[in-house]
Coordinates of C-alpha atoms in Angstrom, one line a residue:
X1 CA -23.7 3.5 -62.9
X2 CA -22.8 7.0 -61.6
X3 CA -21.9 5.4 -58.3
X4 CA -19.4 3.1 -59.9
X5 CA -17.8 6.1 -61.7
X6 CA -17.5 7.9 -58.4
X7 CA -15.8 4.9 -56.8
X8 CA -13.5 4.6 -59.8
X9 CA -12.4 8.3 -59.3
X10 CA -11.6 7.5 -55.7
X11 CA -9.5 4.5 -56.6
X12 CA -7.8 6.5 -59.4
X13 CA -6.8 9.2 -56.9
X14 CA -5.4 6.6 -54.5
X15 CA -3.4 5.0 -57.3
X16 CA -2.1 8.4 -58.4
X17 CA -0.9 9.1 -54.8
X18 CA 0.9 5.8 -54.6
X19 CA 2.5 6.2 -58.1
X20 CA 3.5 9.8 -57.2
X21 CA 5.3 8.7 -54.1
X22 CA 6.4 5.3 -55.4
X23 CA 5.0 2.0 -54.1
X24 CA 8.3 0.6 -53.0
X25 CA 9.4 3.8 -51.3
X26 CA 6.0 4.0 -49.5
X27 CA 6.3 0.4 -48.3
X28 CA 9.8 0.9 -47.1
X29 CA 8.6 3.8 -45.0
X30 CA 5.6 2.0 -43.7
X31 CA 7.7 -1.0 -42.6
X32 CA 9.6 1.3 -40.2
X33 CA 6.5 2.4 -38.3
X34 CA 5.9 1.3 -34.7
X35 CA 3.2 -1.4 -35.0
X36 CA 2.2 -0.9 -31.3
X37 CA 1.5 2.8 -31.8
X38 CA -0.5 2.0 -34.9
X39 CA -2.6 -0.5 -32.9
X40 CA -3.0 2.3 -30.3
X41 CA -4.3 4.5 -33.0
X42 CA -6.9 1.9 -34.0
X43 CA -8.0 1.6 -30.3
X44 CA -8.3 5.4 -30.1
X45 CA -10.5 5.5 -33.2
X46 CA -12.7 2.8 -31.8
X47 CA -13.0 4.9 -28.6
X48 CA -14.0 7.8 -30.8
X49 CA -16.8 5.7 -32.3
X50 CA -17.8 4.8 -28.8
X51 CA -18.0 8.5 -27.8
X52 CA -20.2 9.1 -30.9
X53 CA -22.4 6.1 -30.0
X54 CA -22.8 7.5 -26.5
X55 CA -23.8 10.9 -28.0
X56 CA -26.3 9.1 -30.2
X57 CA -27.7 7.3 -27.2
X58 CA -28.0 10.4 -25.2
X59 CA -29.9 12.3 -27.9
X60 CA -32.4 9.4 -28.3
X61 CA -32.7 9.0 -24.5
X62 CA -31.0 5.6 -24.4
X63 CA -27.5 6.5 -23.1
X64 CA -26.9 3.2 -21.3
X65 CA -27.7 0.9 -24.3
X66 CA -24.0 0.8 -25.1
X67 CA -24.0 -2.3 -27.4
X68 CA -27.1 -1.2 -29.4
X69 CA -25.8 2.4 -29.8
X70 CA -22.4 1.2 -30.9
X71 CA -23.8 -1.1 -33.5
X72 CA -26.2 1.6 -34.8
X73 CA -23.5 4.2 -35.0
X74 CA -21.1 1.9 -36.7
X75 CA -23.7 1.0 -39.3
X76 CA -24.3 4.7 -39.9
X77 CA -20.6 5.5 -40.2
X78 CA -20.3 2.6 -42.7
X79 CA -23.1 4.0 -44.8
X80 CA -21.6 7.5 -44.6
X81 CA -18.2 6.1 -45.7
X82 CA -19.7 4.6 -48.9
X83 CA -21.9 7.5 -50.0
X84 CA -21.0 11.0 -51.4
X85 CA -20.8 13.8 -48.8
X86 CA -21.7 11.0 -46.2
X87 CA -25.4 11.6 -47.1
X88 CA -26.3 8.0 -46.5
X89 CA -25.1 8.0 -42.9
X90 CA -28.0 9.8 -41.2
X91 CA -30.6 7.9 -43.2
X92 CA -29.2 4.4 -42.5
X93 CA -28.5 5.4 -38.9
X94 CA -32.2 6.4 -38.5
X95 CA -33.4 3.1 -40.1
X96 CA -31.0 1.0 -38.0
X97 CA -32.1 3.0 -34.9
X98 CA -35.7 2.2 -35.7
X99 CA -35.0 -1.5 -35.7
X100 CA -32.4 -1.8 -33.0
X101 CA -33.2 1.1 -30.6
X102 CA -37.0 0.9 -31.3
X103 CA -37.3 4.7 -32.0
X104 CA -39.2 6.4 -34.8
X105 CA -37.5 7.5 -38.1
X106 CA -38.2 11.1 -37.2
X107 CA -36.3 10.7 -33.9
X108 CA -33.4 9.0 -35.7
X109 CA -33.2 11.7 -38.4
X110 CA -33.4 14.4 -35.7
X111 CA -30.6 12.8 -33.7
X112 CA -28.4 12.4 -36.9
X113 CA -28.8 16.0 -37.9
X114 CA -28.2 17.2 -34.4
X115 CA -25.0 15.3 -34.4
X116 CA -24.0 16.7 -37.8
X117 CA -24.8 20.2 -36.5
X118 CA -22.5 20.0 -33.5
X119 CA -19.8 18.4 -35.6
X120 CA -20.0 21.5 -37.8
X121 CA -19.9 23.8 -34.7
X122 CA -16.7 22.0 -33.4
X123 CA -15.0 21.9 -36.8
X124 CA -15.6 25.6 -37.6
X125 CA -14.7 26.7 -34.1
X126 CA -11.5 24.7 -33.9
X127 CA -10.3 25.9 -37.3
X128 CA -10.9 29.6 -36.5
X129 CA -9.2 29.3 -33.1
X130 CA -6.2 27.3 -34.4
X131 CA -5.9 29.7 -37.3
X132 CA -4.9 32.5 -34.9
X133 CA -2.5 30.1 -33.1
X134 CA -0.7 29.1 -36.3
X135 CA -0.4 32.1 -38.7
X136 CA 1.3 29.9 -41.4
X137 CA -2.0 28.6 -42.6
X138 CA -4.3 31.2 -41.2
X139 CA -6.1 32.1 -44.4
X140 CA -6.9 28.5 -45.5
X141 CA -8.0 27.5 -42.0
X142 CA -10.4 30.5 -41.7
X143 CA -11.8 29.6 -45.2
X144 CA -12.3 26.0 -44.1
X145 CA -14.0 27.3 -40.9
X146 CA -16.4 29.4 -43.0
X147 CA -17.3 26.5 -45.3
X148 CA -18.1 24.3 -42.2
X149 CA -20.1 27.2 -40.7
X150 CA -22.2 27.5 -43.9
X151 CA -23.0 23.8 -43.8
X152 CA -24.1 23.9 -40.1
X153 CA -26.4 26.8 -40.9
X154 CA -28.2 24.6 -43.5
X155 CA -28.4 21.8 -41.0
X156 CA -29.9 24.2 -38.4
X157 CA -32.5 25.5 -40.8
X158 CA -33.6 21.9 -41.6
X159 CA -33.4 20.4 -38.1
X160 CA -34.7 23.3 -35.9
X161 CA -36.9 25.4 -38.2
X162 CA -40.0 23.7 -39.5
X163 CA -41.0 26.5 -41.9
X164 CA -37.5 26.6 -43.4
X165 CA -37.2 22.9 -43.7
X166 CA -40.5 22.6 -45.4
X167 CA -39.6 25.5 -47.8
X168 CA -36.3 23.7 -48.7
X169 CA -38.2 20.4 -49.4
X170 CA -40.9 22.2 -51.4
X171 CA -38.2 23.4 -53.7
X172 CA -37.0 19.8 -54.1
X173 CA -40.6 18.5 -54.5
X174 CA -41.2 20.8 -57.5
X175 CA -38.2 19.1 -59.2
X176 CA -39.5 15.6 -58.5
X177 CA -42.6 16.4 -60.6
X178 CA -40.4 16.5 -63.7
X179 CA -38.9 13.1 -63.0
X180 CA -40.4 9.9 -64.6
X181 CA -42.3 9.0 -61.4
X182 CA -46.0 8.6 -61.0
X183 CA -48.0 11.6 -59.7
X184 CA -49.5 9.4 -56.9
X185 CA -46.0 8.2 -55.7
X186 CA -44.7 11.8 -55.7
X187 CA -47.7 13.0 -53.6
X188 CA -47.5 10.1 -51.2
X189 CA -43.8 10.8 -50.7
X190 CA -44.6 14.4 -50.1
X191 CA -47.2 13.5 -47.5
X192 CA -44.9 11.1 -45.6
X193 CA -41.8 13.3 -45.9
X194 CA -43.4 16.5 -44.7
X195 CA -45.0 14.7 -41.8
X196 CA -41.6 13.2 -41.0
X197 CA -40.0 16.7 -41.1
X198 CA -42.6 18.0 -38.7
X199 CA -42.0 15.1 -36.3
X200 CA -38.2 15.6 -36.7
X201 CA -38.3 19.3 -35.8
X202 CA -40.7 18.7 -32.9
X203 CA -38.4 16.1 -31.4
X204 CA -35.3 18.3 -31.9
X205 CA -37.0 21.2 -30.1
X206 CA -38.2 19.0 -27.3
X207 CA -34.6 17.8 -26.8
X208 CA -33.0 21.3 -27.1
X209 CA -32.5 22.3 -23.5
X210 CA -29.3 24.1 -22.5
X211 CA -28.1 21.1 -20.5
X212 CA -28.7 18.6 -23.2
X213 CA -27.1 20.7 -25.9
X214 CA -24.1 21.3 -23.7
X215 CA -23.5 17.6 -23.1
X216 CA -23.8 16.9 -26.9
X217 CA -21.4 19.8 -27.5
X218 CA -18.8 18.3 -25.1
X219 CA -19.2 14.8 -26.5
X220 CA -18.8 16.2 -30.0
X221 CA -15.7 18.2 -29.0
X222 CA -14.2 15.1 -27.4
X223 CA -14.7 12.9 -30.4
X224 CA -13.0 15.4 -32.8
X225 CA -10.1 16.0 -30.4
X226 CA -9.5 12.3 -30.0
X227 CA -9.5 12.0 -33.8
X228 CA -6.7 14.5 -33.9
X229 CA -4.9 12.6 -31.1
X230 CA -5.1 9.5 -33.2
X231 CA -3.4 11.2 -36.2
X232 CA -0.8 12.5 -33.8
X233 CA -0.1 9.0 -32.5
X234 CA 0.3 7.8 -36.1
X235 CA 2.9 10.6 -36.6
X236 CA 4.7 9.2 -33.4
X237 CA 4.6 5.7 -35.0
X238 CA 6.7 7.1 -37.8
X239 CA 8.9 9.0 -35.4
X240 CA 7.9 12.4 -37.0
X241 CA 7.6 15.5 -34.8
X242 CA 4.8 18.0 -35.6
X243 CA 2.8 20.7 -33.8
X244 CA -0.5 19.4 -32.4
X245 CA -2.2 22.6 -33.5
X246 CA -1.0 21.8 -37.0
X247 CA -2.5 18.3 -36.7
X248 CA -5.9 19.8 -35.8
X249 CA -5.9 22.2 -38.8
X250 CA -4.6 19.5 -41.3
X251 CA -7.1 16.9 -40.2
X252 CA -10.1 19.2 -40.2
X253 CA -9.3 20.8 -43.5
X254 CA -8.7 17.3 -45.1
X255 CA -12.2 16.2 -43.9
X256 CA -13.8 19.3 -45.3
X257 CA -12.0 18.8 -48.7
X258 CA -13.2 15.2 -48.6
X259 CA -16.8 16.2 -48.1
X260 CA -16.7 19.0 -50.7
X261 CA -15.2 16.5 -53.2
X262 CA -18.4 14.5 -52.9
X263 CA -16.4 11.3 -53.2
X264 CA -17.7 8.4 -51.0
X265 CA -16.1 8.9 -47.6
X266 CA -13.6 11.3 -49.2
X267 CA -11.7 8.3 -50.5
X268 CA -8.7 9.5 -52.4
X269 CA -9.3 13.2 -51.9
X270 CA -8.6 13.0 -48.1
X271 CA -5.4 11.0 -48.6
X272 CA -4.2 13.4 -51.2
X273 CA -5.1 16.5 -49.2
X274 CA -3.5 15.1 -46.1
X275 CA -0.3 14.5 -48.0
X276 CA -0.3 18.0 -49.5
X277 CA -1.0 19.7 -46.2
X278 CA 1.7 17.7 -44.5
X279 CA 4.1 19.2 -47.1
X280 CA 3.3 22.7 -45.9
X281 CA 4.7 21.7 -42.5
X282 CA 7.9 20.2 -43.9
X283 CA 6.9 16.6 -43.9
X284 CA 8.4 14.9 -47.0
X285 CA 5.8 13.5 -49.4
X286 CA 7.1 10.0 -49.0
X287 CA 6.6 10.1 -45.2
X288 CA 3.4 12.2 -45.5
X289 CA 1.7 9.9 -48.0
X290 CA 2.6 6.8 -45.9
X291 CA 1.2 8.5 -42.7
X292 CA -2.0 9.4 -44.6
X293 CA -2.5 5.9 -45.9
X294 CA -1.9 4.3 -42.5
X295 CA -4.1 6.7 -40.6
X296 CA -6.9 6.1 -43.0
X297 CA -6.4 2.3 -42.6
X298 CA -6.5 2.7 -38.8
X299 CA -9.7 4.7 -38.8
X300 CA -11.7 4.8 -42.0
X301 CA -11.1 1.2 -43.2
X302 CA -11.3 -0.4 -39.8
X303 CA -14.7 1.1 -39.0
X304 CA -15.9 0.5 -42.6
X305 CA -15.1 -3.2 -42.2
X306 CA -16.8 -3.3 -38.8
X307 CA -19.8 -1.5 -40.1
X308 CA -20.0 -3.9 -43.1
X309 CA -20.1 -6.9 -40.6
X310 CA -22.9 -5.3 -38.5
X311 CA -24.8 -4.2 -41.6
X312 CA -24.7 -7.7 -43.0
X313 CA -25.9 -9.2 -39.8
X314 CA -28.8 -6.7 -39.6
X315 CA -29.4 -6.5 -43.3
X316 CA -32.6 -8.4 -43.4
X317 CA -34.2 -6.2 -40.7
X318 CA -33.0 -3.0 -42.3
X319 CA -34.1 -4.0 -45.8
X320 CA -37.5 -5.0 -44.4
X321 CA -37.9 -1.5 -42.9
X322 CA -37.0 0.2 -46.1
X323 CA -39.3 -2.1 -48.0
X324 CA -42.1 -1.4 -45.6
X325 CA -41.6 2.4 -46.1
X326 CA -41.6 1.9 -49.9
X327 CA -44.8 -0.1 -49.8
X328 CA -46.3 2.7 -47.6
X329 CA -45.6 5.1 -50.4
X330 CA -47.6 3.1 -52.8
X331 CA -50.4 2.3 -50.4
X332 CA -50.5 5.1 -47.8
X333 CA -53.6 3.8 -46.2
X334 CA -51.5 0.9 -44.9

């Protein structure tokens, strides 16, 4: 029920944005956009997904399995887009990776958290660097960078430090005991999860050579830069001139706001924050809101639709894996 309320909030925010700008005014602006540049933006975003699937494949030592990696990554992005703070992305990516890439859940979770760690490194670094290049929004950019830096520290403690990750889980485990769940189920979950954490950290450490981490860093940087290029192309489609450094700051801040809002995929919060941040750089709300909606259509909604198709096709395999894990919790000897 709570999930439905969260989606309702997202829809409400989108409706409020359209009402604020005016649906007819927004449509009049969108009609003037260059359709070929918008299609180019869609292609750029699919290229971004391909870069991220290449990164996933490199981490799990299957870099040339392009088709499998693209499908797994798209399923994971779809799951992240429909869950608060994108928390479902890493989990479903790991489950899909187990069925499609034939890896263990620990390897999949390790790869997912490694990706999120380097995403945090790139976002926080770009925000701080661009803050000094564009004094107009220096303070808010630095604050956004600090938030992203704080999140990547948490990911580091979970993914690279076994003692810390177990300490964090033990705090959560003590809460589980107060929930209406059988003691046996809680203990079985504890056993499976702690063993999984140990396997995850071991895999992360085995992967963490300087060369490997440098390649993941470069792929992560490329994916985020191309995301900003995509938004810049959407601006070109509306014949609006804007500083590319401003694009980087606006895009990264909007994504942080979307994550902090805890709304699924930042739906509503990202569109509103993009529009508001565009105003700081002199882009009228009518044009800014239209650009925000079209950019999200070219990126978020296209990948969500593609991920839904892949997830539907592989749903039986993924559900069987989840069911097998759940049965294992009740009967650990199996």
